[in-house]
Amino acid sequence: MVMQIEPFALCIEKLQSERTYDDIIFMTPDGVTLNQQIANDLSTKENFIILCGHYKGIDQRIRDIYVTKEISIGDYVLSGGELPAAVLVDAVVRLIPGVLSDETSALSDSFQDGLLDAPIYTRPAEWRGHRVPDVLLSGDEAKINAWRDEQQLLRTKERRPDLLKDLINFLFFCVFLFDIFNFIIIFVTHMQTTLTYKYWWWPEQSCIG
C-alpha cells in the first residue's frame, strides 16, 4: 500500500498557510541515519513537520515537491513511520531548554562529544559486594573528570570503535587545518616583510634615477 499524494499535499499546504516551517521531514529507511548532530541541529529550529508513511511509503512526488529532509532511525523496516517519528521527537525535544530539569545534563550524553558516555552510579556506595569506583567517592573533581574521560575512551573503543575512528579522522583534519593556518601566517608575515623592505629602498632608488 502506498499513501496517495492528495491528502498529504492538502495537509502540508494547510499547515504552511498557518505558520512557517523550517523543515518538512519524511521518516524513511532510505534517509540519512539519525544521529546526535542531526538532533542538535533540529533542536534549534522553530517549527518542522514530520511525515509518516505506512507499509510501502508515500507517493514520490510528495518527497520531490515538499520534503526537505529524509531521516532513518536504522537499517531495518517498520510497518509505518510513527515510531521513528516518536524517536526523532524525543531525541530533539529533550535538547530544548526547560524540558529537562538540568539543562546541561544533555550536553554530557553519549555522542555529544563523539564518544559514548562513561559508566554512572548511584547510592549506596556498596551493594551486594559491588562497589562504586573509589575515585568517584574521593570528592576530587579533577580526578573524577579524568576518570570519566578515560572510561569514555575505553567504552567507545570496546563497543563503538567506528566512533573512535571518526574522532581520530576529525583530529587529523583539525591538525591539517592548523598546519594550513600556520602556513598562511608565515606566508603573510613573509610578504609583509618583503613589501616593507621594497618600500624602504624604493624611494632611494627613485632619487638616484
Short mmCIF file of C-alpha atoms in Angstrom, two decimals:
data_model
loop_
_atom_site.label_atom_id
_atom_site.label_comp_id
_atom_site.label_asym_id
_atom_site.label_seq_id
_atom_site.Cartn_x
_atom_site.Cartn_y
_atom_site.Cartn_z
CA MET A 1 0.00 0.00 0.00
CA VAL A 2 1.27 3.48 -0.94
CA MET A 3 -0.09 6.67 0.64
CA GLN A 4 -1.72 8.89 -2.01
CA ILE A 5 -0.43 12.35 -2.88
CA GLU A 6 -3.60 14.45 -2.43
CA PRO A 7 -4.19 14.01 1.35
CA PHE A 8 -0.53 14.72 2.13
CA ALA A 9 -0.42 17.77 -0.13
CA LEU A 10 -3.60 19.27 1.33
CA CYS A 11 -2.41 18.70 4.88
CA ILE A 12 1.03 20.22 4.26
CA GLU A 13 -0.36 23.25 2.44
CA LYS A 14 -2.94 23.84 5.17
CA LEU A 15 -0.25 23.81 7.84
CA GLN A 16 2.03 26.06 5.76
CA SER A 17 -0.78 28.59 5.43
CA GLU A 18 -0.87 28.96 9.20
CA ARG A 19 2.84 29.30 10.00
CA THR A 20 6.33 28.98 8.59
CA TYR A 21 8.14 25.64 8.85
CA ASP A 22 11.92 25.30 8.79
CA ASP A 23 11.82 21.72 7.52
CA ILE A 24 9.43 19.06 6.30
CA ILE A 25 10.87 15.72 7.37
CA PHE A 26 9.95 12.33 5.97
CA MET A 27 10.80 9.26 8.06
CA THR A 28 12.07 6.59 5.69
CA PRO A 29 14.57 3.68 5.78
CA ASP A 30 16.46 5.19 2.84
CA GLY A 31 17.00 8.53 4.57
CA VAL A 32 20.05 9.84 6.41
CA THR A 33 20.59 7.87 9.62
CA LEU A 34 19.57 9.86 12.68
CA ASN A 35 22.49 10.87 14.89
CA GLN A 36 23.13 13.31 17.69
CA GLN A 37 24.28 16.07 15.37
CA ILE A 38 21.01 15.95 13.44
CA ALA A 39 19.06 16.08 16.70
CA ASN A 40 21.16 19.03 17.89
CA ASP A 41 20.50 20.88 14.65
CA LEU A 42 16.75 20.25 14.69
CA SER A 43 16.51 21.40 18.31
CA THR A 44 17.41 24.91 17.14
CA LYS A 45 14.52 25.07 14.66
CA GLU A 46 11.27 26.88 15.38
CA ASN A 47 8.86 24.53 13.61
CA PHE A 48 9.04 21.44 11.45
CA ILE A 49 6.63 18.87 10.08
CA ILE A 50 7.23 15.12 10.30
CA LEU A 51 5.59 12.95 7.65
CA CYS A 52 4.97 9.27 8.38
CA GLY A 53 4.39 6.77 5.63
CA HIS A 54 2.84 3.33 6.05
CA TYR A 55 3.78 -0.02 4.51
CA LYS A 56 5.47 0.87 1.18
CA GLY A 57 5.60 4.60 1.88
CA ILE A 58 4.23 7.70 0.18
CA ASP A 59 3.92 8.99 -3.37
CA GLN A 60 7.39 10.04 -4.57
CA ARG A 61 6.03 13.40 -5.74
CA ILE A 62 5.44 14.43 -2.13
CA ARG A 63 9.10 13.77 -1.43
CA ASP A 64 10.18 15.66 -4.53
CA ILE A 65 7.97 18.72 -4.01
CA TYR A 66 7.61 19.22 -0.25
CA VAL A 67 10.15 17.21 1.75
CA THR A 68 13.37 18.98 2.78
CA LYS A 69 14.92 16.23 4.93
CA GLU A 70 14.63 12.44 4.89
CA ILE A 71 15.66 10.64 8.08
CA SER A 72 16.02 6.98 9.04
CA ILE A 73 16.45 5.56 12.55
CA GLY A 74 18.35 2.49 11.36
CA ASP A 75 18.85 -0.18 8.75
CA TYR A 76 15.56 -2.00 9.29
CA VAL A 77 11.95 -1.60 8.23
CA LEU A 78 8.85 -0.95 10.35
CA SER A 79 5.20 -1.01 9.33
CA GLY A 80 4.98 2.77 9.50
CA GLY A 81 6.85 5.96 10.30
CA GLU A 82 5.02 6.69 13.56
CA LEU A 83 7.56 5.04 15.87
CA PRO A 84 10.57 6.56 14.07
CA ALA A 85 8.83 9.95 14.34
CA ALA A 86 8.40 9.43 18.09
CA VAL A 87 12.11 8.57 18.38
CA LEU A 88 13.07 11.72 16.48
CA VAL A 89 10.77 13.92 18.59
CA ASP A 90 12.19 12.55 21.84
CA ALA A 91 15.80 12.99 20.68
CA VAL A 92 15.09 16.61 19.70
CA VAL A 93 12.72 17.80 22.43
CA ARG A 94 14.99 16.80 25.32
CA LEU A 95 17.58 19.26 23.98
CA ILE A 96 15.22 22.23 24.18
CA PRO A 97 15.95 24.44 27.23
CA GLY A 98 13.43 23.89 30.00
CA VAL A 99 12.46 20.33 29.03
CA LEU A 100 15.00 18.62 31.29
CA SER A 101 15.30 19.68 34.93
CA ASP A 102 19.05 20.09 34.41
CA GLU A 103 19.57 21.78 31.05
CA THR A 104 23.28 20.94 31.00
CA SER A 105 22.80 17.19 31.52
CA ALA A 106 22.03 16.58 27.84
CA LEU A 107 25.41 18.06 26.93
CA SER A 108 27.20 15.16 28.67
CA ASP A 109 25.20 12.41 26.97
CA SER A 110 26.72 9.81 24.69
CA PHE A 111 27.62 11.06 21.20
CA GLN A 112 27.62 14.76 22.16
CA ASP A 113 31.43 14.79 22.02
CA GLY A 114 31.73 11.88 19.59
CA LEU A 115 32.19 9.30 22.38
CA LEU A 116 29.99 7.02 24.45
CA ASP A 117 29.20 8.16 27.98
CA ALA A 118 31.14 6.90 30.99
CA PRO A 119 29.52 4.47 33.48
CA ILE A 120 27.21 6.13 36.02
CA TYR A 121 26.46 5.13 39.61
CA THR A 122 24.06 5.93 42.45
CA ARG A 123 23.94 5.28 46.19
CA PRO A 124 24.70 3.11 48.10
CA ALA A 125 28.45 3.06 47.54
CA GLU A 126 28.45 -0.73 48.02
CA TRP A 127 25.66 -3.15 47.08
CA ARG A 128 25.94 -6.91 47.40
CA GLY A 129 29.71 -6.73 47.21
CA HIS A 130 29.77 -4.43 44.19
CA ARG A 131 31.41 -1.08 44.95
CA VAL A 132 31.32 2.25 43.23
CA PRO A 133 34.83 3.10 41.95
CA ASP A 134 36.79 4.77 44.75
CA VAL A 135 37.70 7.77 42.60
CA LEU A 136 34.02 8.76 42.40
CA LEU A 137 33.87 8.86 46.20
CA SER A 138 37.05 10.91 46.54
CA GLY A 139 35.43 14.31 46.01
CA ASP A 140 38.36 15.30 43.78
CA GLU A 141 36.66 16.83 40.73
CA ALA A 142 39.79 16.81 38.59
CA LYS A 143 40.40 13.10 39.22
CA ILE A 144 36.72 12.30 38.66
CA ASN A 145 36.71 14.13 35.31
CA ALA A 146 39.93 12.38 34.27
CA TRP A 147 38.38 9.00 35.19
CA ARG A 148 35.27 9.78 33.18
CA ASP A 149 37.33 10.83 30.16
CA GLU A 150 39.33 7.60 30.37
CA GLN A 151 36.17 5.49 30.71
CA GLN A 152 34.59 7.23 27.72
CA LEU A 153 37.56 6.33 25.55
CA LEU A 154 37.71 2.74 26.83
CA ARG A 155 33.98 2.14 26.42
CA THR A 156 33.95 3.67 22.93
CA LYS A 157 36.97 1.63 21.85
CA GLU A 158 35.31 -1.56 23.12
CA ARG A 159 31.75 -1.02 21.91
CA ARG A 160 31.87 1.50 19.05
CA PRO A 161 35.39 1.63 17.56
CA ASP A 162 33.87 3.26 14.47
CA LEU A 163 33.16 6.38 16.53
CA LEU A 164 36.75 6.50 17.72
CA LYS A 165 37.95 6.20 14.13
CA ASP A 166 35.73 9.13 13.14
CA LEU A 167 37.09 11.17 16.05
CA ILE A 168 40.69 10.40 15.08
CA ASN A 169 39.98 11.39 11.47
CA PHE A 170 38.43 14.63 12.74
CA LEU A 171 41.51 15.36 14.88
CA PHE A 172 43.80 14.73 11.91
CA PHE A 173 41.65 17.13 9.89
CA CYS A 174 41.99 19.75 12.64
CA VAL A 175 45.77 19.30 12.63
CA PHE A 176 45.73 19.67 8.84
CA LEU A 177 43.75 22.93 9.12
CA PHE A 178 46.13 24.14 11.84
CA ASP A 179 49.12 23.48 9.57
CA ILE A 180 47.45 25.39 6.72
CA PHE A 181 46.69 28.28 9.08
CA ASN A 182 50.33 28.38 10.23
CA PHE A 183 51.49 28.33 6.60
CA ILE A 184 49.21 31.28 5.79
CA ILE A 185 50.52 33.23 8.80
CA ILE A 186 54.13 32.56 7.78
CA PHE A 187 53.38 33.48 4.16
CA VAL A 188 51.61 36.72 5.10
CA THR A 189 54.40 37.65 7.51
CA HIS A 190 56.97 37.00 4.79
CA MET A 191 55.05 39.10 2.28
CA GLN A 192 54.70 41.96 4.77
CA THR A 193 58.45 41.86 5.42
CA THR A 194 59.19 41.80 1.68
CA LEU A 195 56.82 44.69 0.92
CA THR A 196 58.22 46.72 3.82
CA TYR A 197 61.75 46.16 2.51
CA LYS A 198 60.73 47.22 -1.00
CA TYR A 199 59.01 50.31 0.35
CA TRP A 200 62.16 51.17 2.31
CA TRP A 201 64.57 51.08 -0.63
CA TRP A 202 62.26 52.16 -3.48
CA PRO A 203 62.28 55.91 -2.78
CA GLU A 204 66.07 55.89 -2.58
CA GLN A 205 66.31 54.21 -5.95
CA SER A 206 63.91 56.74 -7.42
CA CYS A 207 66.07 59.59 -6.08
CA ILE A 208 69.13 58.11 -7.76
CA GLY A 209 67.19 57.96 -11.01
#
